[in-house]
C-alpha positions in Angstrom: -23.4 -144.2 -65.3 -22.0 -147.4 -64.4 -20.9 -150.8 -66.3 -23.7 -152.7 -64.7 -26.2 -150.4 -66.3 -24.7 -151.3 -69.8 -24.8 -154.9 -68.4 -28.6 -154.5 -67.7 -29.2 -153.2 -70.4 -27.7 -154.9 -73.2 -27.6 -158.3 -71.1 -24.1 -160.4 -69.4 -23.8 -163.3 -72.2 -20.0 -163.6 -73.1 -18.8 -165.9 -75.8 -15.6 -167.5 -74.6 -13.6 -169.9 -76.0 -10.9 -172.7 -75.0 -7.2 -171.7 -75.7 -6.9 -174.5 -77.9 -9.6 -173.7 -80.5 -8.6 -173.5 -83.8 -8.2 -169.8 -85.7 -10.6 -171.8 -88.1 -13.1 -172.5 -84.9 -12.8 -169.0 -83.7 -13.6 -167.3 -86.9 -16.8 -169.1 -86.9 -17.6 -168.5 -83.0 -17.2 -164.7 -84.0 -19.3 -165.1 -87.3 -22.2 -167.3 -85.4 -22.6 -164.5 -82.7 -21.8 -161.7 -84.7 -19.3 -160.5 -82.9 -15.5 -159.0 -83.2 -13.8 -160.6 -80.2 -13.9 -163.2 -77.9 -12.9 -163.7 -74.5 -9.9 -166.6 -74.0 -11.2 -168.7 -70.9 -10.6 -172.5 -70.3 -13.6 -172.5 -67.7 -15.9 -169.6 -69.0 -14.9 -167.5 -65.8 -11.7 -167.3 -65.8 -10.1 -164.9 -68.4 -6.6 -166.3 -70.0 -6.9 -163.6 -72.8 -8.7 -162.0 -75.3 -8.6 -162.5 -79.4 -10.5 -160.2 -82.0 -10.8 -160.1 -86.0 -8.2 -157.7 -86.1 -5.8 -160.1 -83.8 -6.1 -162.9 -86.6 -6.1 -160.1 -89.6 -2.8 -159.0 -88.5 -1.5 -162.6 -88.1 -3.0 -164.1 -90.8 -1.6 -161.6 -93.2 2.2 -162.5 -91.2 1.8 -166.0 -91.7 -1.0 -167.4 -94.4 -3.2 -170.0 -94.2 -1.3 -172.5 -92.2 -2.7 -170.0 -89.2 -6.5 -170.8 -89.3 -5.0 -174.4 -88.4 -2.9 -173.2 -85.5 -4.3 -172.8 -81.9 -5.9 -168.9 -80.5 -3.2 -169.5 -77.4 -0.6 -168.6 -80.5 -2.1 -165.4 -81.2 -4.2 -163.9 -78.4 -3.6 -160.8 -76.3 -2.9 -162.1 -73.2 -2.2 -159.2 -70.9 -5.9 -158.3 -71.0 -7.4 -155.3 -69.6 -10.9 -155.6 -67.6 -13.4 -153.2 -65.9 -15.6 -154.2 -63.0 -19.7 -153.6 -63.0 -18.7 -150.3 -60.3 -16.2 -148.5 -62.8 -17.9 -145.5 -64.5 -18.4 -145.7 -68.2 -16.8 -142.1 -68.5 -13.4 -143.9 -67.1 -14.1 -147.1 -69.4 -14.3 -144.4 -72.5 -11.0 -143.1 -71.8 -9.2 -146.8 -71.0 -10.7 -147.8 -74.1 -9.4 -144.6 -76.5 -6.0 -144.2 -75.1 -5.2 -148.0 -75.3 -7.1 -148.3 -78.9 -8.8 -151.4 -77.0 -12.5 -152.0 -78.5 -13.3 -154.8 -76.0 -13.4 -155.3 -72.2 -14.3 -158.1 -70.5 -16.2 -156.8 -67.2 -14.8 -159.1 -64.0 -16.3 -159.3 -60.7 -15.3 -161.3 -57.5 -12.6 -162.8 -59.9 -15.3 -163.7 -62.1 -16.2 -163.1 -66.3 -19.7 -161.4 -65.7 -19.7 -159.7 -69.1 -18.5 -157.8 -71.8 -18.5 -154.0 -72.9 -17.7 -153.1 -76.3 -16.9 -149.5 -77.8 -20.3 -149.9 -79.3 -22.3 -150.8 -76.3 -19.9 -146.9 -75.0 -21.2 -145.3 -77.7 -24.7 -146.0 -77.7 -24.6 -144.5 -73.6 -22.9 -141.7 -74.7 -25.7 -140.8 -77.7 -28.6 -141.6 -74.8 -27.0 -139.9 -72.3 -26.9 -137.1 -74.9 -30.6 -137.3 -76.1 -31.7 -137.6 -72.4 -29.7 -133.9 -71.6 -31.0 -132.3 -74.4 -34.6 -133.5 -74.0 -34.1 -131.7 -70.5 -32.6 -128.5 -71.9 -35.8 -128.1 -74.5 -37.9 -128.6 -71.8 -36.4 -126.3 -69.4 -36.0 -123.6 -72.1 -40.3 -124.4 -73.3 -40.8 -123.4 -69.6 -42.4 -127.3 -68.9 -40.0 -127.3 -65.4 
């Protein structure tokens, strides 16, 4: 399976944000969508970086309050990985568990197109799983 087939199916809306939104702004961007990162982009297609919950956990806890004040530019990952609609899922699951990344923003033509989440991997995996085993009852109940 491919990343456009996630992309079909779950849909291509991306929350993006400017670099200077507040920590404050973001945490309401990610509360409003329900959602546990956002994409850094000053255009919405271009991708400057990337900042999740557990970006501002870890620097809210380093320095307070003062943080939800302060720009996301301060504290988003800026070396951000992407996948392109082509990539197969299988390679995606992999990138995303040996990098601990939960988030990739899916690029095409230089473009933000999407977004694939460990979640959106996940759910694949358990259909692609259900679909296979539906085949192997069948097959073994002689229906083939």
């Amino acid at each position: 399976m491919r990343i456009a087939e996630i992309l079909r199916r779950k849909g291509s809306d991306v929350a993006t944000i400017a670099p200077d939104t507040t920590v404050r702004s973001l945490l309401g961007t990610l509360a409003e969508h329900n959602i546990g990162a956002v994409v850094v982009s000053p255009d919405g297609d271009g991708i400057v970086g990337i900042i999740s919950e557990r970006d501002v956990v870890r620097s809210l806890h380093a320095r307070g309050a003062e943080l939800l004040d302060a720009p996301v530019a301060e504290i988003m990952t800026t070396n951000v990985r992407t996948c392109a609609p082509d990539d197969p899922v299988d390679g995606l699951r992999k990138t995303m568990t040996e990098h601990r990344i939960r988030h990739l923003p899916v690029v095409h033509q230089g473009r933000l197109v999407g977004i694939v989440s460990i979640g959106d991997v996940v759910k694949t995996a358990i259909s692609e799983l259900a679909t296979e085993r539906q085949h192997l009852v069948e097959y073994l109940q002689g229906k083939y």
